[in-house]
Amino acid sequence: MKKRLSLVCSLCICLALCAGEIQKVSAVYEYTSNNLNETLAEVEANAFERAKQKALEDKFGLDVNSVSNSLQINRASGNNAQTETNVFSLGGTAVRGEWIETISEEIIEPARFSNGFWQMKVRVVGRARNYSTEKTDIRYTFVRSVEDLESPVTFRDGNDIYLRFSSPVAGSLCVYLVDEDQNAFCLLPYATQQAGAQAIEANKDYVFFYEKFDKNADEYVLTCERSMEQNALYVIFSPNTFTKANDTQSANNWRDQPMPRQLSYADLLKWLARNQAKDEAMVVRTSVISIRR
């Protein structure tokens, strides 16, 4: 059955930065950009994302062999006012640590456009840890057809979506989609699965959301209520056993079509922070896709 969805030295320093120890980190960042196409919401999202990267770099340093990715959703805001615009922003930098949880975000100087530049100053506080081991080198792409080898930047309303995935080691896999209303939908494991995560074999090429690959698969079609929407896709893998977050059955969507099980984006982040804190081998990757009418 098809479901429709609209669908981030000295000895004492070495000890302090010992692998796996979760620590409080913070940074103040002055964001400057000459990108004339950036919206106010994008400026705010990018400023906080860069602040997170700076906090990780200041605490753990740089490492060309690892890349940290995180996700942030921001609404454009002014003096006690908010717009309806949601922006997903992915940021990455070669830092020797990973962001676990955001404690607080503060705008020190609101975004302003002057002399051809966006400028903004922010502070971020969170919890992070130094990498202790090499993360599993998973490979994945979200595609519109099973013959695609590369993921498109933009999907269209009515496009199918599939996940191609492989891992060099066995483990467990969960996949979530977060929409602009900050709902998190569980795409994998499928609704009929009882294990709480998708079991992965080593060195096997998978195609998920495809009934010909797995007769029990849920197939998904992307829909778009507005002229353009952005969705974030979380791919969460670990060589250790874990189970998905506690979710509930969704109501039908705006087209009265069934949706996957869901929870709030805030609850997903809390679940993810707990699991990352206890499982250093957990790999979290995020992709942002646009869907147009």
JSON list of N, CA and C in Angstrom, two decimals, residues 29-84:
[
{"chain": "A", "resi": 29, "resn": "TYR", "atom": "N", "xyz": [29.23, 33.75, 17.59]},
{"chain": "A", "resi": 29, "resn": "TYR", "atom": "CA", "xyz": [29.64, 33.79, 16.18]},
{"chain": "A", "resi": 29, "resn": "TYR", "atom": "C", "xyz": [29.04, 35.02, 15.50]},
{"chain": "A", "resi": 30, "resn": "GLU", "atom": "N", "xyz": [29.88, 35.74, 14.76]},
{"chain": "A", "resi": 30, "resn": "GLU", "atom": "CA", "xyz": [29.43, 36.88, 13.97]},
{"chain": "A", "resi": 30, "resn": "GLU", "atom": "C", "xyz": [29.33, 36.44, 12.51]},
{"chain": "A", "resi": 31, "resn": "TYR", "atom": "N", "xyz": [28.12, 36.31, 12.06]},
{"chain": "A", "resi": 31, "resn": "TYR", "atom": "CA", "xyz": [27.86, 35.80, 10.71]},
{"chain": "A", "resi": 31, "resn": "TYR", "atom": "C", "xyz": [27.85, 36.96, 9.71]},
{"chain": "A", "resi": 32, "resn": "THR", "atom": "N", "xyz": [28.58, 36.79, 8.60]},
{"chain": "A", "resi": 32, "resn": "THR", "atom": "CA", "xyz": [28.61, 37.77, 7.52]},
{"chain": "A", "resi": 32, "resn": "THR", "atom": "C", "xyz": [28.46, 37.04, 6.19]},
{"chain": "A", "resi": 33, "resn": "SER", "atom": "N", "xyz": [27.57, 37.54, 5.35]},
{"chain": "A", "resi": 33, "resn": "SER", "atom": "CA", "xyz": [27.34, 36.90, 4.06]},
{"chain": "A", "resi": 33, "resn": "SER", "atom": "C", "xyz": [26.97, 37.95, 3.01]},
{"chain": "A", "resi": 34, "resn": "ASN", "atom": "N", "xyz": [27.50, 37.77, 1.81]},
{"chain": "A", "resi": 34, "resn": "ASN", "atom": "CA", "xyz": [27.15, 38.65, 0.70]},
{"chain": "A", "resi": 34, "resn": "ASN", "atom": "C", "xyz": [26.20, 37.97, -0.28]},
{"chain": "A", "resi": 35, "resn": "ASN", "atom": "N", "xyz": [25.54, 36.89, 0.18]},
{"chain": "A", "resi": 35, "resn": "ASN", "atom": "CA", "xyz": [24.58, 36.17, -0.65]},
{"chain": "A", "resi": 35, "resn": "ASN", "atom": "C", "xyz": [23.26, 36.95, -0.69]},
{"chain": "A", "resi": 36, "resn": "LEU", "atom": "N", "xyz": [22.98, 37.61, -1.78]},
{"chain": "A", "resi": 36, "resn": "LEU", "atom": "CA", "xyz": [21.79, 38.45, -1.89]},
{"chain": "A", "resi": 36, "resn": "LEU", "atom": "C", "xyz": [20.52, 37.64, -1.93]},
{"chain": "A", "resi": 37, "resn": "ASN", "atom": "N", "xyz": [20.64, 36.34, -2.19]},
{"chain": "A", "resi": 37, "resn": "ASN", "atom": "CA", "xyz": [19.45, 35.49, -2.28]},
{"chain": "A", "resi": 37, "resn": "ASN", "atom": "C", "xyz": [19.01, 34.93, -0.94]},
{"chain": "A", "resi": 38, "resn": "GLU", "atom": "N", "xyz": [19.81, 35.13, 0.10]},
{"chain": "A", "resi": 38, "resn": "GLU", "atom": "CA", "xyz": [19.44, 34.62, 1.42]},
{"chain": "A", "resi": 38, "resn": "GLU", "atom": "C", "xyz": [18.25, 35.39, 1.98]},
{"chain": "A", "resi": 39, "resn": "THR", "atom": "N", "xyz": [17.31, 34.67, 2.54]},
{"chain": "A", "resi": 39, "resn": "THR", "atom": "CA", "xyz": [16.21, 35.29, 3.25]},
{"chain": "A", "resi": 39, "resn": "THR", "atom": "C", "xyz": [16.62, 35.52, 4.70]},
{"chain": "A", "resi": 40, "resn": "LEU", "atom": "N", "xyz": [15.81, 36.27, 5.43]},
{"chain": "A", "resi": 40, "resn": "LEU", "atom": "CA", "xyz": [16.08, 36.50, 6.85]},
{"chain": "A", "resi": 40, "resn": "LEU", "atom": "C", "xyz": [16.12, 35.18, 7.61]},
{"chain": "A", "resi": 41, "resn": "ALA", "atom": "N", "xyz": [15.19, 34.27, 7.30]},
{"chain": "A", "resi": 41, "resn": "ALA", "atom": "CA", "xyz": [15.16, 32.97, 7.97]},
{"chain": "A", "resi": 41, "resn": "ALA", "atom": "C", "xyz": [16.43, 32.18, 7.69]},
{"chain": "A", "resi": 42, "resn": "GLU", "atom": "N", "xyz": [16.92, 32.24, 6.45]},
{"chain": "A", "resi": 42, "resn": "GLU", "atom": "CA", "xyz": [18.14, 31.52, 6.10]},
{"chain": "A", "resi": 42, "resn": "GLU", "atom": "C", "xyz": [19.35, 32.11, 6.80]},
{"chain": "A", "resi": 43, "resn": "VAL", "atom": "N", "xyz": [19.40, 33.42, 6.92]},
{"chain": "A", "resi": 43, "resn": "VAL", "atom": "CA", "xyz": [20.50, 34.07, 7.63]},
{"chain": "A", "resi": 43, "resn": "VAL", "atom": "C", "xyz": [20.55, 33.59, 9.08]},
{"chain": "A", "resi": 44, "resn": "GLU", "atom": "N", "xyz": [19.40, 33.58, 9.75]},
{"chain": "A", "resi": 44, "resn": "GLU", "atom": "CA", "xyz": [19.35, 33.14, 11.15]},
{"chain": "A", "resi": 44, "resn": "GLU", "atom": "C", "xyz": [19.77, 31.68, 11.28]},
{"chain": "A", "resi": 45, "resn": "ALA", "atom": "N", "xyz": [19.24, 30.83, 10.40]},
{"chain": "A", "resi": 45, "resn": "ALA", "atom": "CA", "xyz": [19.58, 29.41, 10.45]},
{"chain": "A", "resi": 45, "resn": "ALA", "atom": "C", "xyz": [21.07, 29.19, 10.22]},
{"chain": "A", "resi": 46, "resn": "ASN", "atom": "N", "xyz": [21.63, 29.87, 9.23]},
{"chain": "A", "resi": 46, "resn": "ASN", "atom": "CA", "xyz": [23.05, 29.70, 8.92]},
{"chain": "A", "resi": 46, "resn": "ASN", "atom": "C", "xyz": [23.94, 30.25, 10.04]},
{"chain": "A", "resi": 47, "resn": "ALA", "atom": "N", "xyz": [23.52, 31.35, 10.66]},
{"chain": "A", "resi": 47, "resn": "ALA", "atom": "CA", "xyz": [24.31, 31.92, 11.76]},
{"chain": "A", "resi": 47, "resn": "ALA", "atom": "C", "xyz": [24.41, 30.93, 12.92]},
{"chain": "A", "resi": 48, "resn": "PHE", "atom": "N", "xyz": [23.31, 30.33, 13.31]},
{"chain": "A", "resi": 48, "resn": "PHE", "atom": "CA", "xyz": [23.34, 29.36, 14.41]},
{"chain": "A", "resi": 48, "resn": "PHE", "atom": "C", "xyz": [24.11, 28.10, 14.02]},
{"chain": "A", "resi": 49, "resn": "GLU", "atom": "N", "xyz": [24.00, 27.70, 12.74]},
{"chain": "A", "resi": 49, "resn": "GLU", "atom": "CA", "xyz": [24.73, 26.52, 12.29]},
{"chain": "A", "resi": 49, "resn": "GLU", "atom": "C", "xyz": [26.24, 26.76, 12.36]},
{"chain": "A", "resi": 50, "resn": "ARG", "atom": "N", "xyz": [26.68, 27.94, 11.92]},
{"chain": "A", "resi": 50, "resn": "ARG", "atom": "CA", "xyz": [28.11, 28.26, 11.97]},
{"chain": "A", "resi": 50, "resn": "ARG", "atom": "C", "xyz": [28.59, 28.38, 13.42]},
{"chain": "A", "resi": 51, "resn": "ALA", "atom": "N", "xyz": [27.71, 28.86, 14.30]},
{"chain": "A", "resi": 51, "resn": "ALA", "atom": "CA", "xyz": [28.08, 28.96, 15.72]},
{"chain": "A", "resi": 51, "resn": "ALA", "atom": "C", "xyz": [28.33, 27.57, 16.31]},
{"chain": "A", "resi": 52, "resn": "LYS", "atom": "N", "xyz": [27.50, 26.61, 15.92]},
{"chain": "A", "resi": 52, "resn": "LYS", "atom": "CA", "xyz": [27.71, 25.23, 16.38]},
{"chain": "A", "resi": 52, "resn": "LYS", "atom": "C", "xyz": [29.05, 24.70, 15.89]},
{"chain": "A", "resi": 53, "resn": "GLN", "atom": "N", "xyz": [29.35, 24.95, 14.64]},
{"chain": "A", "resi": 53, "resn": "GLN", "atom": "CA", "xyz": [30.61, 24.48, 14.08]},
{"chain": "A", "resi": 53, "resn": "GLN", "atom": "C", "xyz": [31.80, 25.11, 14.80]},
{"chain": "A", "resi": 54, "resn": "LYS", "atom": "N", "xyz": [31.68, 26.40, 15.11]},
{"chain": "A", "resi": 54, "resn": "LYS", "atom": "CA", "xyz": [32.75, 27.09, 15.82]},
{"chain": "A", "resi": 54, "resn": "LYS", "atom": "C", "xyz": [32.93, 26.52, 17.23]},
{"chain": "A", "resi": 55, "resn": "ALA", "atom": "N", "xyz": [31.82, 26.21, 17.90]},
{"chain": "A", "resi": 55, "resn": "ALA", "atom": "CA", "xyz": [31.91, 25.63, 19.24]},
{"chain": "A", "resi": 55, "resn": "ALA", "atom": "C", "xyz": [32.63, 24.28, 19.21]},
{"chain": "A", "resi": 56, "resn": "LEU", "atom": "N", "xyz": [32.32, 23.48, 18.20]},
{"chain": "A", "resi": 56, "resn": "LEU", "atom": "CA", "xyz": [32.99, 22.18, 18.06]},
{"chain": "A", "resi": 56, "resn": "LEU", "atom": "C", "xyz": [34.47, 22.35, 17.73]},
{"chain": "A", "resi": 57, "resn": "GLU", "atom": "N", "xyz": [34.77, 23.26, 16.82]},
{"chain": "A", "resi": 57, "resn": "GLU", "atom": "CA", "xyz": [36.17, 23.50, 16.44]},
{"chain": "A", "resi": 57, "resn": "GLU", "atom": "C", "xyz": [36.98, 24.04, 17.61]},
{"chain": "A", "resi": 58, "resn": "ASP", "atom": "N", "xyz": [36.39, 24.99, 18.37]},
{"chain": "A", "resi": 58, "resn": "ASP", "atom": "CA", "xyz": [37.11, 25.57, 19.51]},
{"chain": "A", "resi": 58, "resn": "ASP", "atom": "C", "xyz": [37.43, 24.50, 20.56]},
{"chain": "A", "resi": 59, "resn": "LYS", "atom": "N", "xyz": [36.51, 23.55, 20.74]},
{"chain": "A", "resi": 59, "resn": "LYS", "atom": "CA", "xyz": [36.68, 22.55, 21.80]},
{"chain": "A", "resi": 59, "resn": "LYS", "atom": "C", "xyz": [37.54, 21.37, 21.36]},
{"chain": "A", "resi": 60, "resn": "PHE", "atom": "N", "xyz": [37.30, 20.91, 20.12]},
{"chain": "A", "resi": 60, "resn": "PHE", "atom": "CA", "xyz": [37.93, 19.66, 19.71]},
{"chain": "A", "resi": 60, "resn": "PHE", "atom": "C", "xyz": [38.94, 19.80, 18.58]},
{"chain": "A", "resi": 61, "resn": "GLY", "atom": "N", "xyz": [38.97, 20.93, 17.90]},
{"chain": "A", "resi": 61, "resn": "GLY", "atom": "CA", "xyz": [39.90, 21.11, 16.81]},
{"chain": "A", "resi": 61, "resn": "GLY", "atom": "C", "xyz": [39.38, 20.54, 15.50]},
{"chain": "A", "resi": 62, "resn": "LEU", "atom": "N", "xyz": [40.22, 20.60, 14.47]},
{"chain": "A", "resi": 62, "resn": "LEU", "atom": "CA", "xyz": [39.85, 20.16, 13.14]},
{"chain": "A", "resi": 62, "resn": "LEU", "atom": "C", "xyz": [40.43, 18.80, 12.82]},
{"chain": "A", "resi": 63, "resn": "ASP", "atom": "N", "xyz": [39.74, 18.08, 11.95]},
{"chain": "A", "resi": 63, "resn": "ASP", "atom": "CA", "xyz": [40.21, 16.77, 11.51]},
{"chain": "A", "resi": 63, "resn": "ASP", "atom": "C", "xyz": [39.68, 16.55, 10.10]},
{"chain": "A", "resi": 64, "resn": "VAL", "atom": "N", "xyz": [40.57, 16.47, 9.12]},
{"chain": "A", "resi": 64, "resn": "VAL", "atom": "CA", "xyz": [40.14, 16.34, 7.73]},
{"chain": "A", "resi": 64, "resn": "VAL", "atom": "C", "xyz": [39.50, 14.98, 7.46]},
{"chain": "A", "resi": 65, "resn": "ASN", "atom": "N", "xyz": [39.59, 14.05, 8.39]},
{"chain": "A", "resi": 65, "resn": "ASN", "atom": "CA", "xyz": [39.05, 12.72, 8.15]},
{"chain": "A", "resi": 65, "resn": "ASN", "atom": "C", "xyz": [37.62, 12.55, 8.66]},
{"chain": "A", "resi": 66, "resn": "SER", "atom": "N", "xyz": [37.05, 13.56, 9.29]},
{"chain": "A", "resi": 66, "resn": "SER", "atom": "CA", "xyz": [35.68, 13.42, 9.78]},
{"chain": "A", "resi": 66, "resn": "SER", "atom": "C", "xyz": [34.89, 14.67, 9.47]},
{"chain": "A", "resi": 67, "resn": "VAL", "atom": "N", "xyz": [33.64, 14.48, 9.20]},
{"chain": "A", "resi": 67, "resn": "VAL", "atom": "CA", "xyz": [32.75, 15.59, 8.89]},
{"chain": "A", "resi": 67, "resn": "VAL", "atom": "C", "xyz": [31.54, 15.51, 9.80]},
{"chain": "A", "resi": 68, "resn": "SER", "atom": "N", "xyz": [31.22, 16.62, 10.42]},
{"chain": "A", "resi": 68, "resn": "SER", "atom": "CA", "xyz": [30.06, 16.68, 11.31]},
{"chain": "A", "resi": 68, "resn": "SER", "atom": "C", "xyz": [28.91, 17.37, 10.60]},
{"chain": "A", "resi": 69, "resn": "ASN", "atom": "N", "xyz": [27.76, 16.74, 10.58]},
{"chain": "A", "resi": 69, "resn": "ASN", "atom": "CA", "xyz": [26.58, 17.32, 9.96]},
{"chain": "A", "resi": 69, "resn": "ASN", "atom": "C", "xyz": [25.49, 17.49, 10.99]},
{"chain": "A", "resi": 70, "resn": "SER", "atom": "N", "xyz": [24.75, 18.56, 10.92]},
{"chain": "A", "resi": 70, "resn": "SER", "atom": "CA", "xyz": [23.63, 18.77, 11.82]},
{"chain": "A", "resi": 70, "resn": "SER", "atom": "C", "xyz": [22.53, 19.49, 11.10]},
{"chain": "A", "resi": 71, "resn": "LEU", "atom": "N", "xyz": [21.38, 19.54, 11.72]},
{"chain": "A", "resi": 71, "resn": "LEU", "atom": "CA", "xyz": [20.20, 20.10, 11.09]},
{"chain": "A", "resi": 71, "resn": "LEU", "atom": "C", "xyz": [19.54, 21.09, 12.01]},
{"chain": "A", "resi": 72, "resn": "GLN", "atom": "N", "xyz": [19.02, 22.15, 11.44]},
{"chain": "A", "resi": 72, "resn": "GLN", "atom": "CA", "xyz": [18.33, 23.15, 12.24]},
{"chain": "A", "resi": 72, "resn": "GLN", "atom": "C", "xyz": [17.15, 23.68, 11.48]},
{"chain": "A", "resi": 73, "resn": "ILE", "atom": "N", "xyz": [16.02, 23.88, 12.17]},
{"chain": "A", "resi": 73, "resn": "ILE", "atom": "CA", "xyz": [14.85, 24.51, 11.58]},
{"chain": "A", "resi": 73, "resn": "ILE", "atom": "C", "xyz": [14.66, 25.84, 12.26]},
{"chain": "A", "resi": 74, "resn": "ASN", "atom": "N", "xyz": [14.51, 26.91, 11.50]},
{"chain": "A", "resi": 74, "resn": "ASN", "atom": "CA", "xyz": [14.27, 28.23, 12.07]},
{"chain": "A", "resi": 74, "resn": "ASN", "atom": "C", "xyz": [13.08, 28.88, 11.40]},
{"chain": "A", "resi": 75, "resn": "ARG", "atom": "N", "xyz": [12.33, 29.64, 12.18]},
{"chain": "A", "resi": 75, "resn": "ARG", "atom": "CA", "xyz": [11.29, 30.50, 11.62]},
{"chain": "A", "resi": 75, "resn": "ARG", "atom": "C", "xyz": [11.82, 31.93, 11.64]},
{"chain": "A", "resi": 76, "resn": "ALA", "atom": "N", "xyz": [11.58, 32.66, 10.58]},
{"chain": "A", "resi": 76, "resn": "ALA", "atom": "CA", "xyz": [12.00, 34.06, 10.56]},
{"chain": "A", "resi": 76, "resn": "ALA", "atom": "C", "xyz": [11.27, 34.80, 11.66]},
{"chain": "A", "resi": 77, "resn": "SER", "atom": "N", "xyz": [11.99, 35.65, 12.40]},
{"chain": "A", "resi": 77, "resn": "SER", "atom": "CA", "xyz": [11.36, 36.30, 13.55]},
{"chain": "A", "resi": 77, "resn": "SER", "atom": "C", "xyz": [11.83, 37.74, 13.65]},
{"chain": "A", "resi": 78, "resn": "GLY", "atom": "N", "xyz": [10.97, 38.56, 14.22]},
{"chain": "A", "resi": 78, "resn": "GLY", "atom": "CA", "xyz": [11.31, 39.95, 14.46]},
{"chain": "A", "resi": 78, "resn": "GLY", "atom": "C", "xyz": [10.96, 40.28, 15.89]},
{"chain": "A", "resi": 79, "resn": "ASN", "atom": "N", "xyz": [10.44, 41.46, 16.14]},
{"chain": "A", "resi": 79, "resn": "ASN", "atom": "CA", "xyz": [10.07, 41.85, 17.50]},
{"chain": "A", "resi": 79, "resn": "ASN", "atom": "C", "xyz": [8.79, 41.14, 17.90]},
{"chain": "A", "resi": 80, "resn": "ASN", "atom": "N", "xyz": [8.95, 40.00, 18.56]},
{"chain": "A", "resi": 80, "resn": "ASN", "atom": "CA", "xyz": [7.83, 39.19, 19.03]},
{"chain": "A", "resi": 80, "resn": "ASN", "atom": "C", "xyz": [6.89, 38.76, 17.91]},
{"chain": "A", "resi": 81, "resn": "ALA", "atom": "N", "xyz": [7.41, 38.67, 16.69]},
{"chain": "A", "resi": 81, "resn": "ALA", "atom": "CA", "xyz": [6.59, 38.24, 15.57]},
{"chain": "A", "resi": 81, "resn": "ALA", "atom": "C", "xyz": [7.31, 37.12, 14.83]},
{"chain": "A", "resi": 82, "resn": "GLN", "atom": "N", "xyz": [6.50, 36.24, 14.22]},
{"chain": "A", "resi": 82, "resn": "GLN", "atom": "CA", "xyz": [7.07, 35.15, 13.45]},
{"chain": "A", "resi": 82, "resn": "GLN", "atom": "C", "xyz": [6.36, 35.03, 12.12]},
{"chain": "A", "resi": 83, "resn": "THR", "atom": "N", "xyz": [7.10, 34.69, 11.08]},
{"chain": "A", "resi": 83, "resn": "THR", "atom": "CA", "xyz": [6.49, 34.43, 9.79]},
{"chain": "A", "resi": 83, "resn": "THR", "atom": "C", "xyz": [6.18, 32.94, 9.69]},
{"chain": "A", "resi": 84, "resn": "GLU", "atom": "N", "xyz": [5.60, 32.53, 8.58]},
{"chain": "A", "resi": 84, "resn": "GLU", "atom": "CA", "xyz": [5.27, 31.13, 8.37]},
{"chain": "A", "resi": 84, "resn": "GLU", "atom": "C", "xyz": [6.37, 30.39, 7.59]}
]
